[in-house]
Coordinates of N, CA and C in Angstrom, one line a residue:
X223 N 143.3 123.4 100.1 CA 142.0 124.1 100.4 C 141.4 123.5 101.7
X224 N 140.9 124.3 102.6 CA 140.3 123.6 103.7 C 139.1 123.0 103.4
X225 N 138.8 121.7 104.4 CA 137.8 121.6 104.3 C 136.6 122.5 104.7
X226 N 135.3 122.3 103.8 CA 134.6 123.0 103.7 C 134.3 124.6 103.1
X227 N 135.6 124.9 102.3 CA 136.1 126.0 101.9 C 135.4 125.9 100.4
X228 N 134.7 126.6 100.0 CA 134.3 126.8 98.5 C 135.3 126.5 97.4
X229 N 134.6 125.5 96.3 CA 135.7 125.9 95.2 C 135.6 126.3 94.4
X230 N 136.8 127.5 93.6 CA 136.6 128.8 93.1 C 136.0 128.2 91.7
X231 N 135.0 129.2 91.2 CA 133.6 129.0 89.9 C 135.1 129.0 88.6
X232 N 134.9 127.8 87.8 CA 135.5 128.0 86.8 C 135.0 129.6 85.8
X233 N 136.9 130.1 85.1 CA 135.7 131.1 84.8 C 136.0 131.5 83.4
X234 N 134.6 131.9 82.9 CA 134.4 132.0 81.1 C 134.4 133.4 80.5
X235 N 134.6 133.7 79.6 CA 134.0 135.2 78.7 C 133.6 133.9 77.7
X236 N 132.5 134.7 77.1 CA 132.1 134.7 75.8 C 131.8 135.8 74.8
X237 N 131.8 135.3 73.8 CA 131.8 136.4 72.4 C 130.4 135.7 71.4
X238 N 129.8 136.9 71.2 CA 128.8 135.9 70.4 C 128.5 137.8 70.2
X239 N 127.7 138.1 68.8 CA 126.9 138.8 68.1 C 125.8 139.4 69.2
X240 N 125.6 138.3 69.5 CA 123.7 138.3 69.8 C 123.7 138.3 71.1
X241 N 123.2 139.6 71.5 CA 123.0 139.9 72.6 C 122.0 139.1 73.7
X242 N 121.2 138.5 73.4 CA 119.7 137.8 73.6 C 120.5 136.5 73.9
X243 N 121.5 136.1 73.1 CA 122.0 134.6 73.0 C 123.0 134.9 74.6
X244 N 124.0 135.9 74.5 CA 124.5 135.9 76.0 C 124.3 136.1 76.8
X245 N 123.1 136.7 76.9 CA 122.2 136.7 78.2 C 121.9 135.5 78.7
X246 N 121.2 134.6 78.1 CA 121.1 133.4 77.9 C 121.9 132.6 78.5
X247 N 123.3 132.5 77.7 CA 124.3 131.9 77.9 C 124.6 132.1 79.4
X248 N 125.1 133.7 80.1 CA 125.3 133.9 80.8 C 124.3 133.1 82.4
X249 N 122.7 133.2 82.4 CA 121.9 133.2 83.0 C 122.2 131.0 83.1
X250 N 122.8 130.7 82.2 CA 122.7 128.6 82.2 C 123.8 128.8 83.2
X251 N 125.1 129.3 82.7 CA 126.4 129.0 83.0 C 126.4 129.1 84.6
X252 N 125.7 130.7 85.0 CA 125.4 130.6 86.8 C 124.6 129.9 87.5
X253 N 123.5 129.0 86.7 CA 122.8 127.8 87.6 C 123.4 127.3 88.0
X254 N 124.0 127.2 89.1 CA 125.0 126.4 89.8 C 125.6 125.6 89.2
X255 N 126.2 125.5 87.7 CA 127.4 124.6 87.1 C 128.8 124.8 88.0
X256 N 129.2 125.6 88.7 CA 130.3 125.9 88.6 C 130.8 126.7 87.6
X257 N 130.6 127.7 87.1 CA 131.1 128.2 86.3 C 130.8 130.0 86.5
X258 N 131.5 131.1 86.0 CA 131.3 132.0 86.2 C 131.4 133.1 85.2
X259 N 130.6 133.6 84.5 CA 130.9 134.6 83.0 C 131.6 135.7 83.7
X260 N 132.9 135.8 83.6 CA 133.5 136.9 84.1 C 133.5 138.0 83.3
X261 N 133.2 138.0 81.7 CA 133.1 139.3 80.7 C 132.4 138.7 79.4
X262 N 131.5 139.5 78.6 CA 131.1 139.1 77.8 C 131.3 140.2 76.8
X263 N 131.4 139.7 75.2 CA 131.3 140.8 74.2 C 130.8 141.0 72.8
X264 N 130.5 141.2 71.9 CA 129.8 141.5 71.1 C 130.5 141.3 69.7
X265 N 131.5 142.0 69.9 CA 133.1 142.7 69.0 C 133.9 142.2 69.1
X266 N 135.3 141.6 68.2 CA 136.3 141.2 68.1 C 137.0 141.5 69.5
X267 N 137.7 142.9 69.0 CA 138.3 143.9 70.2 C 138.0 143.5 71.1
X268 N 136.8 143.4 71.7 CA 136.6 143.6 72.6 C 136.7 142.2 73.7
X269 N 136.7 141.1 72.7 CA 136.7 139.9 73.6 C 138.1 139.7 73.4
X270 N 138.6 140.1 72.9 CA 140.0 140.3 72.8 C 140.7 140.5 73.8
X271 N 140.1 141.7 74.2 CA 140.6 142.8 75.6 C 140.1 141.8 76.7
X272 N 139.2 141.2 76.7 CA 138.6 140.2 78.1 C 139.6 139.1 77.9
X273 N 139.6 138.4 77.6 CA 140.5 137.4 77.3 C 141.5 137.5 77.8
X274 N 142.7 138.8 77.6 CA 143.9 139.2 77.7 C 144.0 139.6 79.3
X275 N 142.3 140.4 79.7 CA 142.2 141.5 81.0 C 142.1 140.2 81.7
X276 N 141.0 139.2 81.6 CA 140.6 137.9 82.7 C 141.0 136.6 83.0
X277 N 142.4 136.5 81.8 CA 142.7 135.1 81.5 C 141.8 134.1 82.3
X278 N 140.4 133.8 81.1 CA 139.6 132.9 81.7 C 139.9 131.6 81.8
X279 N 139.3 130.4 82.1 CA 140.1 129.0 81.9 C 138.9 128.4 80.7
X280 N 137.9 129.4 80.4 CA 137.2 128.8 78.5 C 136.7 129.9 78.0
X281 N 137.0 130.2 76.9 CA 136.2 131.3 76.4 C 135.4 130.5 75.0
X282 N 133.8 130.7 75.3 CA 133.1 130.8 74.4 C 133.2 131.4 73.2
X283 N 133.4 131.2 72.1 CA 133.4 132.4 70.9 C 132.6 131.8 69.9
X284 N 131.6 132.4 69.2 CA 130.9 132.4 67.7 C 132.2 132.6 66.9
X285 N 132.3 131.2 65.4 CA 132.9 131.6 64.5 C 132.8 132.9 63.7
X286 N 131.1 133.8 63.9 CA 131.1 135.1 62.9 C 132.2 136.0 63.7
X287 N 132.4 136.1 64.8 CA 133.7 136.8 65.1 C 134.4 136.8 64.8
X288 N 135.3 137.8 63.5 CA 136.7 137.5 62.5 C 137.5 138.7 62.9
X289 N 139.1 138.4 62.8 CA 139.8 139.4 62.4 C 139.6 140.1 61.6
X290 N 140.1 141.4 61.1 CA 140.3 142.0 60.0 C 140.4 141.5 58.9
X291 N 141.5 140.4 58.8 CA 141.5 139.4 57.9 C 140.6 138.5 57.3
X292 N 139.8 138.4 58.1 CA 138.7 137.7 58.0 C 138.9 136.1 58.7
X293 N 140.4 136.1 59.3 CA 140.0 134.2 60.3 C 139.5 134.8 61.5
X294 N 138.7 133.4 62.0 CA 138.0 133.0 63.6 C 138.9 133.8 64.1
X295 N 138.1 134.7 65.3 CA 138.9 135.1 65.9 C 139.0 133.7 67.5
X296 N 138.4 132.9 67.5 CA 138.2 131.8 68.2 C 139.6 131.4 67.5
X297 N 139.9 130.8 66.6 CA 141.1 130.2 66.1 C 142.3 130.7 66.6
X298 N 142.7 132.2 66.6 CA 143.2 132.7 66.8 C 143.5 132.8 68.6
X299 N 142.6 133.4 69.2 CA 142.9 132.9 71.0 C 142.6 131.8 71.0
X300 N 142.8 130.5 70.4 CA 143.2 129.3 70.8 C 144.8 129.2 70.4
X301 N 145.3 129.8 69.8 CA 146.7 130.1 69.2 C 148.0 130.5 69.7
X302 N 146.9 132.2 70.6 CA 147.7 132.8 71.4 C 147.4 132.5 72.9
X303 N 146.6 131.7 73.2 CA 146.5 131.7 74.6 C 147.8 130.2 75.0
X304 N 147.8 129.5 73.9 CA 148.7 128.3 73.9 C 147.8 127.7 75.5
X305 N 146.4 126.8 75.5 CA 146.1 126.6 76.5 C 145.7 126.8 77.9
X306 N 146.7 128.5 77.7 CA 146.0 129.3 79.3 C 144.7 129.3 79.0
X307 N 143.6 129.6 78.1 CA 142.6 129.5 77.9 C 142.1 128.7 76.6
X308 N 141.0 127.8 77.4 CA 141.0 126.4 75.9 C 139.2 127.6 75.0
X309 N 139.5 127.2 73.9 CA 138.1 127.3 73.9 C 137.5 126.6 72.7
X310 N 136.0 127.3 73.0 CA 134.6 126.4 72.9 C 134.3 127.2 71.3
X311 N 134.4 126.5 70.4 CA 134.1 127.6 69.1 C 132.6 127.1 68.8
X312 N 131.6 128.4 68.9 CA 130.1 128.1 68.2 C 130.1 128.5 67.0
X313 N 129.5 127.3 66.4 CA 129.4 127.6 64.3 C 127.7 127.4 64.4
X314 N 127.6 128.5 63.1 CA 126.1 128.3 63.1 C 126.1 127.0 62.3
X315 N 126.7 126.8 61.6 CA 126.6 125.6 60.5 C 127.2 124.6 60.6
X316 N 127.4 122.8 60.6 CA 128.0 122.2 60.4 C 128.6 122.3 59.5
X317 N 130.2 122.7 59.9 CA 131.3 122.6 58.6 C 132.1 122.4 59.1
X318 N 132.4 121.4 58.4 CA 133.7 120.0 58.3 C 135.2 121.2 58.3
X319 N 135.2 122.1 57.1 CA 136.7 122.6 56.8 C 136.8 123.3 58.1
X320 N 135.9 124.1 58.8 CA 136.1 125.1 59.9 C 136.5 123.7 61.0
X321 N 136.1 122.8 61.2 CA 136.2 122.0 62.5 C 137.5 121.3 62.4
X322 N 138.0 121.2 61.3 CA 139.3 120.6 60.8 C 140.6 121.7 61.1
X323 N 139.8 122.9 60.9 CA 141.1 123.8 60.7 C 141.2 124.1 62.3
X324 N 139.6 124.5 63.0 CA 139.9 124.6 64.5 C 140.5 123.9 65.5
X325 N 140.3 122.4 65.2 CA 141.5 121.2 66.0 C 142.8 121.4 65.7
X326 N 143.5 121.7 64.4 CA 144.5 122.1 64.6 C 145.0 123.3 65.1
X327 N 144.4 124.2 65.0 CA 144.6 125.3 65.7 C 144.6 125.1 67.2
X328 N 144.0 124.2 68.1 CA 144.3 123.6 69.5 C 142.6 124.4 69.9
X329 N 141.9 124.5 69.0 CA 140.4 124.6 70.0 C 139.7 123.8 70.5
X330 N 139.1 123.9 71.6 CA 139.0 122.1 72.8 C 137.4 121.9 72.0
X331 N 136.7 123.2 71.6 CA 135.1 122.6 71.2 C 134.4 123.0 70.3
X332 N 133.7 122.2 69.4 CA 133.3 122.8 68.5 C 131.7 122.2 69.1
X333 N 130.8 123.5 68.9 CA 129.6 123.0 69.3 C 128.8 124.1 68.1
X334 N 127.7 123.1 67.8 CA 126.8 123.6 66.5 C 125.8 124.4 67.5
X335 N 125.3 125.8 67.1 CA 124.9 126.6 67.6 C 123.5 126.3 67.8
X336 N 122.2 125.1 67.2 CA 121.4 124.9 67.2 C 121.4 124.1 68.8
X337 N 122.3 123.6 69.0 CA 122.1 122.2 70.2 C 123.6 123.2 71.1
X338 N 123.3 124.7 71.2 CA 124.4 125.2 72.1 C 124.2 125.2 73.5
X339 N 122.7 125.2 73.7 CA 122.2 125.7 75.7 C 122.2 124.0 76.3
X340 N 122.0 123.0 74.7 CA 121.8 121.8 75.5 C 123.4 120.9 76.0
X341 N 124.0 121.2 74.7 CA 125.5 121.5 74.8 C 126.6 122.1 75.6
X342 N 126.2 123.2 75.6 CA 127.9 123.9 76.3 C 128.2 123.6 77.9
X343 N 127.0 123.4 78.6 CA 128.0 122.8 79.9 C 129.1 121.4 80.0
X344 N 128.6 120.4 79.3 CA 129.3 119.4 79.0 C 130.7 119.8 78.0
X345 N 130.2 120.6 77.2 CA 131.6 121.1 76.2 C 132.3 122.0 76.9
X346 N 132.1 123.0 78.4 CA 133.2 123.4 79.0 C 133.9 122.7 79.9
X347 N 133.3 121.7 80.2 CA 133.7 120.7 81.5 C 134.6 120.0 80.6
X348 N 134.2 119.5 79.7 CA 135.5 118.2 79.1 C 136.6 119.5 78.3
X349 N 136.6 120.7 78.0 CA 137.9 121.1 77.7 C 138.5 122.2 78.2
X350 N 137.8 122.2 79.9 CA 138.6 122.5 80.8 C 139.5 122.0 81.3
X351 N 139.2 120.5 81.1 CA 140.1 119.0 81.6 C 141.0 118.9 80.7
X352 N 140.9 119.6 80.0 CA 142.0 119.2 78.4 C 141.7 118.4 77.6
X353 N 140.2 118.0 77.5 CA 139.6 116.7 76.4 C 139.1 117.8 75.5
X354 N 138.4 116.6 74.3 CA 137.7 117.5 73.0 C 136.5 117.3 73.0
X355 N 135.6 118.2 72.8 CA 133.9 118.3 72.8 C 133.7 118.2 71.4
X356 N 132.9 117.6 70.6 CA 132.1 118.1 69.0 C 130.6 117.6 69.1
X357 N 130.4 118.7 69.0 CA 128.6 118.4 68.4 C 128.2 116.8 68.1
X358 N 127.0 116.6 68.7 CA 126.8 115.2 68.1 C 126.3 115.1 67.0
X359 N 125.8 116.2 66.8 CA 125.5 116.8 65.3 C 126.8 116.7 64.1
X360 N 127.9 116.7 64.4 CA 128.8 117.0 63.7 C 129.3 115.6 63.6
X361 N 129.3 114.7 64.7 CA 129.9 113.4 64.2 C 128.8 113.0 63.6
X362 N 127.4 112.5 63.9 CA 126.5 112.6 63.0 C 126.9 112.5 61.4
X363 N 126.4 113.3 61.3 CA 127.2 113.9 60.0 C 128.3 113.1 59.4
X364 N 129.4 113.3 59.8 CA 130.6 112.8 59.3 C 130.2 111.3 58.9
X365 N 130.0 110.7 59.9 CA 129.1 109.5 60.2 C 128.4 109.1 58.8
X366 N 127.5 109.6 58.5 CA 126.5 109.4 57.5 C 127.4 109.5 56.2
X367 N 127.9 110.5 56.3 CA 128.5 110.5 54.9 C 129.8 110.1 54.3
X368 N 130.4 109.4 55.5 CA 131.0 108.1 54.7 C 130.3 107.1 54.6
X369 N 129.2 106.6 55.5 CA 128.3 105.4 55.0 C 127.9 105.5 53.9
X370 N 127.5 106.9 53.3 CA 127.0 107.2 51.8 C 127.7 107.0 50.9
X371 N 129.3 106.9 51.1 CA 130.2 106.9 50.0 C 130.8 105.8 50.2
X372 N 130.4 104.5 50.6 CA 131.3 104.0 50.9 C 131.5 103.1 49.9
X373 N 130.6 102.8 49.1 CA 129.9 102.1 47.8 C 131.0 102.7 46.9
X374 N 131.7 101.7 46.2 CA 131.8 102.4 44.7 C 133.7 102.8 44.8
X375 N 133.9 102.9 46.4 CA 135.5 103.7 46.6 C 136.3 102.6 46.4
X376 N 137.6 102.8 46.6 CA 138.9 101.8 46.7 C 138.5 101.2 47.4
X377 N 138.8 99.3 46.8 CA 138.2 98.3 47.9 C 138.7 98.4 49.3
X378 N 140.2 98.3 49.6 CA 140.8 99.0 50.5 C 139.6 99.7 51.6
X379 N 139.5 100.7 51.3 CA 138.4 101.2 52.1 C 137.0 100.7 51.8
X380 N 136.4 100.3 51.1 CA 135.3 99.1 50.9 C 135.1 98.2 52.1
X381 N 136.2 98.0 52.4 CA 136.3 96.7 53.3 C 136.1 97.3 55.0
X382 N 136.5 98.3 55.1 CA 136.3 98.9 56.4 C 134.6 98.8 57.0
X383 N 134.8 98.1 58.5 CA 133.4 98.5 58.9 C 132.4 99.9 59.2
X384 N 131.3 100.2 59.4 CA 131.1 101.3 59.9 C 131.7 102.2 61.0
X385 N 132.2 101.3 61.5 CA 132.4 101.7 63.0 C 134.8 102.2 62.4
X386 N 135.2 101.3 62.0 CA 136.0 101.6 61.7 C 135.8 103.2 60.2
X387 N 135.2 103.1 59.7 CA 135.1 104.1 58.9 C 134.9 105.5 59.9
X388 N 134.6 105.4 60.9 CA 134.1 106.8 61.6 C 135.2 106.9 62.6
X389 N 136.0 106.2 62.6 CA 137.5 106.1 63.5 C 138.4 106.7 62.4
X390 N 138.3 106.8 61.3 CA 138.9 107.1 60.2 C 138.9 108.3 59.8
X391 N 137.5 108.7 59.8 CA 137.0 110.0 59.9 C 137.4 111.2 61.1
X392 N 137.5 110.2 62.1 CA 137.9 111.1 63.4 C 139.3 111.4 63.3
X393 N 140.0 110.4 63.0 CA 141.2 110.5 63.0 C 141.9 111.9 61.8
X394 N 141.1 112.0 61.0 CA 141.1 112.8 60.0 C 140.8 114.5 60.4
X395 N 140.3 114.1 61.4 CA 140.2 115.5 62.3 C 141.3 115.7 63.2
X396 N 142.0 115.4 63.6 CA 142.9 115.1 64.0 C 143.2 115.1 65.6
X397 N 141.6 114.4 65.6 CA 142.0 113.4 67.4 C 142.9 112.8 67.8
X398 N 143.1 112.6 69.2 CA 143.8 111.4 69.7 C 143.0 110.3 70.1
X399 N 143.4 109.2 70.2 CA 142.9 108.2 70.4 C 141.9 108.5 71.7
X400 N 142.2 109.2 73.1 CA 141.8 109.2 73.9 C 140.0 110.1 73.4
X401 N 140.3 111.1 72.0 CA 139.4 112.2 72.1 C 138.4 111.3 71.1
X402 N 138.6 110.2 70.3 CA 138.2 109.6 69.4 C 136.8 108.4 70.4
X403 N 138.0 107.7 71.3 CA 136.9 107.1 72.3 C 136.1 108.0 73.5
X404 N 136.2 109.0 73.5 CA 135.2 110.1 74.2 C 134.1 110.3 73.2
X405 N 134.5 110.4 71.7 CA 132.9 110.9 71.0 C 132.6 109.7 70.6
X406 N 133.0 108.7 70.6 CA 132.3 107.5 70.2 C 131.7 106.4 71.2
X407 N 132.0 106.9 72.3 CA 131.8 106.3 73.8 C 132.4 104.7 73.7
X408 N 133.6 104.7 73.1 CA 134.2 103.5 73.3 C 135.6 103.4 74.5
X409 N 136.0 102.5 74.5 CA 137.7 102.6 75.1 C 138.8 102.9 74.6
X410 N 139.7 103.6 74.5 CA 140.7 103.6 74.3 C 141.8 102.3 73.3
X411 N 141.3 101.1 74.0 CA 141.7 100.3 73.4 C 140.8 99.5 72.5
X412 N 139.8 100.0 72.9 CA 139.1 99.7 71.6 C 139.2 100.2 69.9
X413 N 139.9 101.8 70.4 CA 140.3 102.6 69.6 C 141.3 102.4 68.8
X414 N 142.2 101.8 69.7 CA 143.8 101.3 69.1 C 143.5 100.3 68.2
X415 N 142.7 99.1 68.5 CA 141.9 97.9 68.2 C 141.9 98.6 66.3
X416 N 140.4 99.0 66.3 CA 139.8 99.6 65.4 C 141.5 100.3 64.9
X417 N 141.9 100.6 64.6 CA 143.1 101.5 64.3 C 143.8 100.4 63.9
X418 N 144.2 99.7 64.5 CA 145.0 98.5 64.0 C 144.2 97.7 62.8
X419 N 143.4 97.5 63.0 CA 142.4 96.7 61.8 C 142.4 98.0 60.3
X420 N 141.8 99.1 60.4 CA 142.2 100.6 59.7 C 143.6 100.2 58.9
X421 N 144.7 99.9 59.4 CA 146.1 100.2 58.8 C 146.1 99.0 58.2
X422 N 145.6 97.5 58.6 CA 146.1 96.5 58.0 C 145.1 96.6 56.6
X423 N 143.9 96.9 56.8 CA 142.9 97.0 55.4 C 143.5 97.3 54.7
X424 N 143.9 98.6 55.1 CA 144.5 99.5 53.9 C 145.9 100.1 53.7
X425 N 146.4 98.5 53.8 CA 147.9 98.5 54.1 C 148.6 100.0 54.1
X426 N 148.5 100.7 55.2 CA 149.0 101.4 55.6 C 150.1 101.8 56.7
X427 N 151.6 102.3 56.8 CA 152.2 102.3 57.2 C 152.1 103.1 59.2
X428 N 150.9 103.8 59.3 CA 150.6 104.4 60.1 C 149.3 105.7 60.2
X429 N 148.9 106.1 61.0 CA 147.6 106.7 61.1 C 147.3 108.0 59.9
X430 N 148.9 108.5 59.6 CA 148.7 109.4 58.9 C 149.0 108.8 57.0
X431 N 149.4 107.5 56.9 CA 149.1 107.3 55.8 C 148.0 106.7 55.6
X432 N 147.3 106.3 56.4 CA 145.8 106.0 56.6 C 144.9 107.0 56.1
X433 N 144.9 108.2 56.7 CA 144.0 109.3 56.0 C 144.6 109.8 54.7
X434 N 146.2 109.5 54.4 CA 146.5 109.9 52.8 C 145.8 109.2 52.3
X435 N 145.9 107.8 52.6 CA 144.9 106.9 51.2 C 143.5 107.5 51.3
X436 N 142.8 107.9 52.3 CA 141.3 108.2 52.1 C 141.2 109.4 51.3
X437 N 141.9 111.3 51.8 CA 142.2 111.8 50.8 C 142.4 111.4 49.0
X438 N 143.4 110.7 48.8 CA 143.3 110.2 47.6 C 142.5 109.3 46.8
X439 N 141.6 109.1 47.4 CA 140.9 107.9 46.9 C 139.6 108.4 46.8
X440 N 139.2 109.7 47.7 CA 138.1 110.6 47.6 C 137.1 109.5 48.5
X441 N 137.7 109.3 49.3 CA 136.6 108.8 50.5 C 136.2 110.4 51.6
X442 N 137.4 111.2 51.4 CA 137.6 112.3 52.3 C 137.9 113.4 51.7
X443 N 137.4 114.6 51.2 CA 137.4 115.5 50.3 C 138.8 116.2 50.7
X444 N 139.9 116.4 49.7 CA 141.0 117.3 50.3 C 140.9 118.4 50.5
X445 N 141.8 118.4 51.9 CA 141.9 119.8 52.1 C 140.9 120.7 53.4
X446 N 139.3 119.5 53.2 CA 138.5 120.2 54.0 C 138.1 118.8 55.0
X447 N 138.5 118.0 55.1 CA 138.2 116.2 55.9 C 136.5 116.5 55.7
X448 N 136.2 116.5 54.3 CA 135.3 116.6 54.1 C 134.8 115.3 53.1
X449 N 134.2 113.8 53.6 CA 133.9 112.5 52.6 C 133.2 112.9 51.7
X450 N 134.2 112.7 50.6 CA 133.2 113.3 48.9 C 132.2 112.4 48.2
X451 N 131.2 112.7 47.8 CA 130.1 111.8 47.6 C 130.5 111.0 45.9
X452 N 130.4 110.0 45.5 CA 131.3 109.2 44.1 C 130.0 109.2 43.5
X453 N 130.3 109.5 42.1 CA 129.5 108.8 41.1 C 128.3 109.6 41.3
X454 N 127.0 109.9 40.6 CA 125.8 110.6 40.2 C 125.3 110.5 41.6
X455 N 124.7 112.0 41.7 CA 124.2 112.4 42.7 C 123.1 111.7 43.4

């Protein structure tokens, strides 16, 4: 590119219901972020067809957008785009089983719809780069509710610090170390660190028998990486 030569607006569709919200959306993304709404839609189909027509490099999508079948249709063009387009899934609700199912699925963001205008420029920037965005609201969360359960479980996990318990949690979502010290604002090797301490507590063979013991042991609800609360409410 020459010097002095513009560089071209990253560019987005979004999909949301609410008409009012991508106006909105639309009107943040062109304050000079760099960014450019090249289509917006309302309807499955229809962001479907933008998606396929603009190959954007992030498309925004509200989880209430479902297939027929009734999955994300966000899930879904994170599936079929295999990375030509990463995207940013908005949930109205903090929920653990949707944010679990959407990392695997390869969606770069999950951002809670309440903290979305303060949110999504930061959440398209890091998974345009190929990194993972989640609500602070969402680790939050996670956060709290293994400190709530931490009483009472397999000493094993008893013995874990806070800080290692939410590396646990993350891991359970199925970050990589790099996306683990992005939401916890640590190092990488601080990560490994913490990770290594994780396996030896709970004499575990490796990262993924690390979250089996938590699964079984009901530190981490199966099925949904959801921490189950023990004993009377």
């Amino acid at each position: 590119m020459a010097a002095g030569e513009a560089i071209p607006a990253l560019r987005v569709v979004v999909g949301d219901p609410d008409r009012v919200l991508r106006a909105k959306l639309r009107g943040l993304l062109h304050m000079g972020n760099g960014f450019y709404v090249v289509g917006e839609a309302g309807a499955t189909q229809a962001l479907s067809d933008l998606v396929v027509r603009h190959r954007p490099r992030v498309a925004v999508v509200n989880a209430a957008l479902r297939l027929p079948g009734g999955a994300e249709v966000a899930l879904a063009v994170a599936a079929q785009t295999r990375n030509r387009t990463q995207v940013v899934l908005v949930s109205e609700a903090l929920d653990e089983e949707l944010l679990g199912r959407a990392l695997r699925e390869g969606v770069g963001g999950f951002v809670h719809r309440e903290s979305l205008l303060e949110e999504i420029v930061p959440a398209i920037r890091l998974v345009s780069a190929g990194h993972t965005f989640i609500s602070t609201s969402m680790i939050t969360l996670l956060r709290d509710r293994i400190a709530a359960v931490t009483a009472g479980v397999d000493d094993r996990l008893a013995a874990l610090t806070r800080r290692e318990a939410e590396v646990l949690a993350l891991v359970a979502t199925g970050l990589s170390n790099a996306g683990i010290a992005e939401k916890l604002g640590i190092g990488a090797g601080t990560v490994r660190s913490h990770l290594a301490r994780i396996l030896t507590k709970l004499k575990a063979a490796n990262r993924a028998h690390a979250v089996g013991i938590a699964y079984e042991s009901g530190f981490i609800a199966g099925g949904s990486h959801r921490p189950r609360a023990r004993g009377p409410a």
